[in-house]
Amino acid sequence: MSVGVGVVSAAGIDIPRIGFGTWPMKAELCANMVREALAAGYRHLDTAQGYANEVEVGRGLKDSGVKRADVFITTKIRPDRLRNGDLQRSVENSLRDLGIEQLDLLLIHWPNPEVPLEETIPALNAVKRDGLTRAIGLSNFTIALLEKAWALTREPLAAEQVEFHPFLDQRKIAAAIKARGMALIAYSPLALGGIAKDATIKRIADAHGRTPAQVTLRWLLQQ
């Protein structure tokens, strides 16, 4: 089995278009699922400091036997670690926990209104310049905050991750992301299983001999 459906290019990196999200997996379940996902053909692993499973994601990668160079790894910085200095140390900790030397993509998980972007974005830039990650980006930023981050950054922002599925209209933020040449990474693409219960999606899937998950992922890819 393979889930390879190509890549999307942004800010000089190629992001596999289908990824394996690891929330809310913990402990051995997480390590085992990561190993099985890589065996099935996934080549993009998504984790976060806030998921408390970076160690297990790293172990699953190591146990899979798949070369590090063949796997795209994304993690996200906790909103309480966005101060200059705290941010950099948190990324060093993530690398240690994952057992790797460099991330492929590093995102700010959530904006923190108590920490100004004027402090956070330069620190994020520094992490990229220091070679701890190949690319940087955002997650859960509004259009206004995306615009502010874009004005502050001196390094290209490669992507923004937002919740995106058929029950949530994200056309405005998607357009803002696209206008800046960034990739949109969808989380909860199957609406936490909700798409399997939707009569319209099921009818479309039945008509094409596909599952509701396959139809929904194809719809997302076509966005």
Tab-separated table of C-alpha atoms in Angstrom:
chain	number	residue	atom	x	y	z
A	1	MET	CA	0.000	0.000	0.000
A	2	SER	CA	1.136	3.544	-0.689
A	3	VAL	CA	-0.409	6.904	0.116
A	4	GLY	CA	1.871	8.858	-2.190
A	5	VAL	CA	-0.097	11.581	-3.994
A	6	GLY	CA	2.725	13.965	-4.726
A	7	VAL	CA	3.917	17.064	-2.941
A	8	VAL	CA	3.115	20.744	-2.684
A	9	SER	CA	6.051	23.130	-2.944
A	10	ALA	CA	6.369	26.265	-0.835
A	11	ALA	CA	9.311	28.351	0.363
A	12	GLY	CA	11.790	25.947	-1.175
A	13	ILE	CA	10.497	22.740	0.419
A	14	ASP	CA	8.328	19.900	-0.891
A	15	ILE	CA	5.582	18.900	1.543
A	16	PRO	CA	3.934	15.477	1.017
A	17	ARG	CA	0.268	16.162	0.337
A	18	ILE	CA	-1.010	13.427	2.651
A	19	GLY	CA	0.272	13.359	6.214
A	20	PHE	CA	-0.155	11.231	9.309
A	21	GLY	CA	-1.339	13.252	12.295
A	22	THR	CA	-0.435	11.876	15.726
A	23	TRP	CA	-2.885	13.679	18.026
A	24	PRO	CA	-4.084	12.408	20.532
A	25	MET	CA	-1.918	9.259	20.462
A	26	LYS	CA	0.308	8.539	23.432
A	27	ALA	CA	2.906	6.011	24.612
A	28	GLU	CA	3.281	2.686	22.809
A	29	LEU	CA	0.133	3.219	20.746
A	30	CYS	CA	1.731	6.289	19.169
A	31	ALA	CA	5.062	4.586	18.442
A	32	ASN	CA	3.304	1.559	16.960
A	33	MET	CA	0.941	3.642	14.828
A	34	VAL	CA	3.794	5.762	13.456
A	35	ARG	CA	5.702	2.622	12.536
A	36	GLU	CA	2.631	1.133	10.829
A	37	ALA	CA	1.852	4.394	9.034
A	38	LEU	CA	5.340	4.519	7.568
A	39	ALA	CA	5.037	0.867	6.529
A	40	ALA	CA	1.783	1.757	4.771
A	41	GLY	CA	3.488	4.480	2.761
A	42	TYR	CA	3.004	7.701	4.719
A	43	ARG	CA	6.000	10.021	4.451
A	44	HIS	CA	4.774	13.063	6.379
A	45	LEU	CA	4.517	12.854	10.185
A	46	ASP	CA	2.804	15.639	12.114
A	47	THR	CA	3.298	16.094	15.854
A	48	ALA	CA	3.522	18.955	18.365
A	49	GLN	CA	5.105	19.794	21.667
A	50	GLY	CA	1.602	19.998	23.101
A	51	TYR	CA	0.768	16.449	22.025
A	52	ALA	CA	3.377	15.106	24.493
A	53	ASN	CA	4.321	12.337	22.058
A	54	GLU	CA	7.445	13.561	20.256
A	55	VAL	CA	9.545	10.861	21.933
A	56	GLU	CA	7.161	8.162	20.689
A	57	VAL	CA	7.006	9.633	17.191
A	58	GLY	CA	10.792	9.520	17.072
A	59	ARG	CA	10.839	5.951	18.309
A	60	GLY	CA	8.266	4.897	15.733
A	61	LEU	CA	10.383	6.470	13.008
A	62	LYS	CA	13.524	4.744	14.240
A	63	ASP	CA	11.798	1.362	14.571
A	64	SER	CA	10.267	1.644	11.082
A	65	GLY	CA	13.616	1.322	9.344
A	66	VAL	CA	12.616	4.118	6.940
A	67	LYS	CA	15.461	6.537	6.301
A	68	ARG	CA	15.153	9.892	8.054
A	69	ALA	CA	15.817	11.659	4.741
A	70	ASP	CA	12.694	10.027	3.274
A	71	VAL	CA	10.311	11.319	5.951
A	72	PHE	CA	8.988	14.874	6.301
A	73	ILE	CA	8.548	15.806	9.974
A	74	THR	CA	6.441	18.693	11.254
A	75	THR	CA	6.176	19.782	14.854
A	76	LYS	CA	4.598	22.788	16.531
A	77	ILE	CA	5.698	25.148	19.310
A	78	ARG	CA	3.490	25.408	22.390
A	79	PRO	CA	1.894	28.854	22.859
A	80	ASP	CA	3.522	29.174	26.296
A	81	ARG	CA	6.989	28.846	24.726
A	82	LEU	CA	6.894	31.775	22.318
A	83	ARG	CA	9.206	34.129	24.202
A	84	ASN	CA	12.644	34.764	22.731
A	85	GLY	CA	14.934	32.189	24.275
A	86	ASP	CA	12.095	29.917	25.422
A	87	LEU	CA	11.179	29.274	21.799
A	88	GLN	CA	14.687	28.292	20.763
A	89	ARG	CA	15.165	26.011	23.785
A	90	SER	CA	11.827	24.329	23.120
A	91	VAL	CA	12.881	23.489	19.566
A	92	GLU	CA	16.175	22.030	20.779
A	93	ASN	CA	14.145	19.881	23.190
A	94	SER	CA	11.860	18.751	20.371
A	95	LEU	CA	14.824	17.690	18.266
A	96	ARG	CA	16.248	15.742	21.195
A	97	ASP	CA	12.910	14.047	21.895
A	98	LEU	CA	12.370	13.166	18.235
A	99	GLY	CA	15.926	11.902	17.931
A	100	ILE	CA	16.670	13.955	14.821
A	101	GLU	CA	19.049	16.781	13.957
A	102	GLN	CA	16.714	18.984	11.904
A	103	LEU	CA	12.977	19.473	11.443
A	104	ASP	CA	11.436	19.834	8.034
A	105	LEU	CA	8.698	22.217	9.143
A	106	LEU	CA	8.251	24.102	12.418
A	107	LEU	CA	4.965	25.850	13.177
A	108	ILE	CA	3.699	28.165	15.900
A	109	HIS	CA	0.867	25.990	17.233
A	110	TRP	CA	-1.400	28.807	18.439
A	111	PRO	CA	-0.841	32.560	18.712
A	112	ASN	CA	-0.451	33.826	22.267
A	113	PRO	CA	-1.972	37.258	22.889
A	114	GLU	CA	0.332	37.697	25.888
A	115	VAL	CA	3.467	37.364	23.766
A	116	PRO	CA	3.835	39.923	20.951
A	117	LEU	CA	4.581	38.629	17.481
A	118	GLU	CA	7.323	41.276	17.373
A	119	GLU	CA	9.186	38.987	19.807
A	120	THR	CA	8.057	35.585	18.521
A	121	ILE	CA	8.648	35.956	14.786
A	122	PRO	CA	12.322	37.032	15.035
A	123	ALA	CA	12.935	34.083	17.393
A	124	LEU	CA	11.263	31.773	14.878
A	125	ASN	CA	13.439	33.256	12.144
A	126	ALA	CA	16.549	32.620	14.232
A	127	VAL	CA	15.689	28.936	14.604
A	128	LYS	CA	15.547	28.590	10.826
A	129	ARG	CA	18.762	30.551	10.272
A	130	ASP	CA	20.503	28.338	12.830
A	131	GLY	CA	19.540	25.269	10.807
A	132	LEU	CA	17.240	23.624	13.362
A	133	THR	CA	14.451	23.497	10.786
A	134	ARG	CA	14.283	23.645	7.015
A	135	ALA	CA	11.133	25.763	7.015
A	136	ILE	CA	8.851	27.690	9.361
A	137	GLY	CA	5.171	28.537	9.434
A	138	LEU	CA	2.018	29.114	11.446
A	139	SER	CA	-1.021	27.289	12.771
A	140	ASN	CA	-4.451	28.602	13.803
A	141	PHE	CA	-3.640	32.214	12.860
A	142	THR	CA	-6.430	34.527	11.740
A	143	ILE	CA	-6.028	36.487	8.512
A	144	ALA	CA	-5.097	39.593	10.504
A	145	LEU	CA	-2.420	37.737	12.487
A	146	LEU	CA	-1.146	36.044	9.327
A	147	GLU	CA	-0.703	39.473	7.738
A	148	LYS	CA	1.126	40.752	10.806
A	149	ALA	CA	3.432	37.733	10.961
A	150	TRP	CA	4.150	38.095	7.254
A	151	ALA	CA	5.113	41.752	7.722
A	152	LEU	CA	7.475	40.873	10.579
A	153	THR	CA	9.247	37.832	9.169
A	154	ARG	CA	12.569	37.973	7.349
A	155	GLU	CA	12.430	34.284	6.466
A	156	PRO	CA	9.701	32.894	4.191
A	157	LEU	CA	6.674	31.364	5.886
A	158	ALA	CA	6.076	28.053	4.150
A	159	ALA	CA	2.681	26.985	5.477
A	160	GLU	CA	-0.231	27.545	7.800
A	161	GLN	CA	-2.116	24.664	9.396
A	162	VAL	CA	-5.823	25.187	10.049
A	163	GLU	CA	-8.865	23.032	10.677
A	164	PHE	CA	-10.350	22.307	7.263
A	165	HIS	CA	-13.079	19.852	6.244
A	166	PRO	CA	-16.425	19.897	4.386
A	167	PHE	CA	-18.321	21.228	7.417
A	168	LEU	CA	-16.091	24.289	7.921
A	169	ASP	CA	-15.889	27.090	5.357
A	170	GLN	CA	-12.254	28.180	5.252
A	171	ARG	CA	-12.269	29.897	1.869
A	172	LYS	CA	-11.156	33.277	3.225
A	173	ILE	CA	-8.113	32.056	5.152
A	174	ALA	CA	-7.291	29.628	2.332
A	175	ALA	CA	-7.212	32.529	-0.128
A	176	ALA	CA	-4.996	34.586	2.193
A	177	ILE	CA	-2.564	31.677	2.568
A	178	LYS	CA	-2.471	31.027	-1.174
A	179	ALA	CA	-1.944	34.722	-1.968
A	180	ARG	CA	1.329	34.586	-0.047
A	181	GLY	CA	2.577	31.478	-1.800
A	182	MET	CA	2.170	29.385	1.333
A	183	ALA	CA	0.826	25.851	1.623
A	184	LEU	CA	-2.375	25.172	3.548
A	185	ILE	CA	-2.146	22.100	5.780
A	186	ALA	CA	-5.547	20.797	6.867
A	187	TYR	CA	-6.022	19.285	10.298
A	188	SER	CA	-9.077	17.235	11.309
A	189	PRO	CA	-9.711	16.694	7.561
A	190	LEU	CA	-12.310	13.995	8.293
A	191	ALA	CA	-14.046	16.166	10.923
A	192	LEU	CA	-13.017	13.712	13.660
A	193	GLY	CA	-15.018	10.994	11.912
A	194	GLY	CA	-18.053	13.180	11.278
A	195	ILE	CA	-17.865	12.773	7.503
A	196	ALA	CA	-18.688	9.053	7.837
A	197	LYS	CA	-22.110	9.988	9.237
A	198	ASP	CA	-22.996	12.540	6.560
A	199	ALA	CA	-25.670	11.302	4.143
A	200	THR	CA	-24.536	13.501	1.245
A	201	ILE	CA	-20.905	12.442	1.456
A	202	LYS	CA	-21.927	8.799	1.795
A	203	ARG	CA	-24.153	9.077	-1.295
A	204	ILE	CA	-21.287	10.570	-3.327
A	205	ALA	CA	-18.906	7.887	-2.086
A	206	ASP	CA	-21.324	5.071	-2.958
A	207	ALA	CA	-21.856	6.498	-6.440
A	208	HIS	CA	-18.106	6.349	-7.119
A	209	GLY	CA	-17.300	3.118	-5.323
A	210	ARG	CA	-15.234	4.941	-2.718
A	211	THR	CA	-15.326	5.480	1.040
A	212	PRO	CA	-16.431	8.779	2.619
A	213	ALA	CA	-12.822	9.292	3.744
A	214	GLN	CA	-11.476	8.865	0.208
A	215	VAL	CA	-14.039	11.289	-1.219
A	216	THR	CA	-13.322	13.884	1.472
A	217	LEU	CA	-9.550	13.694	1.062
A	218	ARG	CA	-9.903	14.031	-2.719
A	219	TRP	CA	-12.123	17.088	-2.220
A	220	LEU	CA	-9.517	18.619	0.075
A	221	LEU	CA	-6.684	17.925	-2.347
A	222	GLN	CA	-8.657	19.599	-5.122
A	223	GLN	CA	-8.916	22.794	-3.089
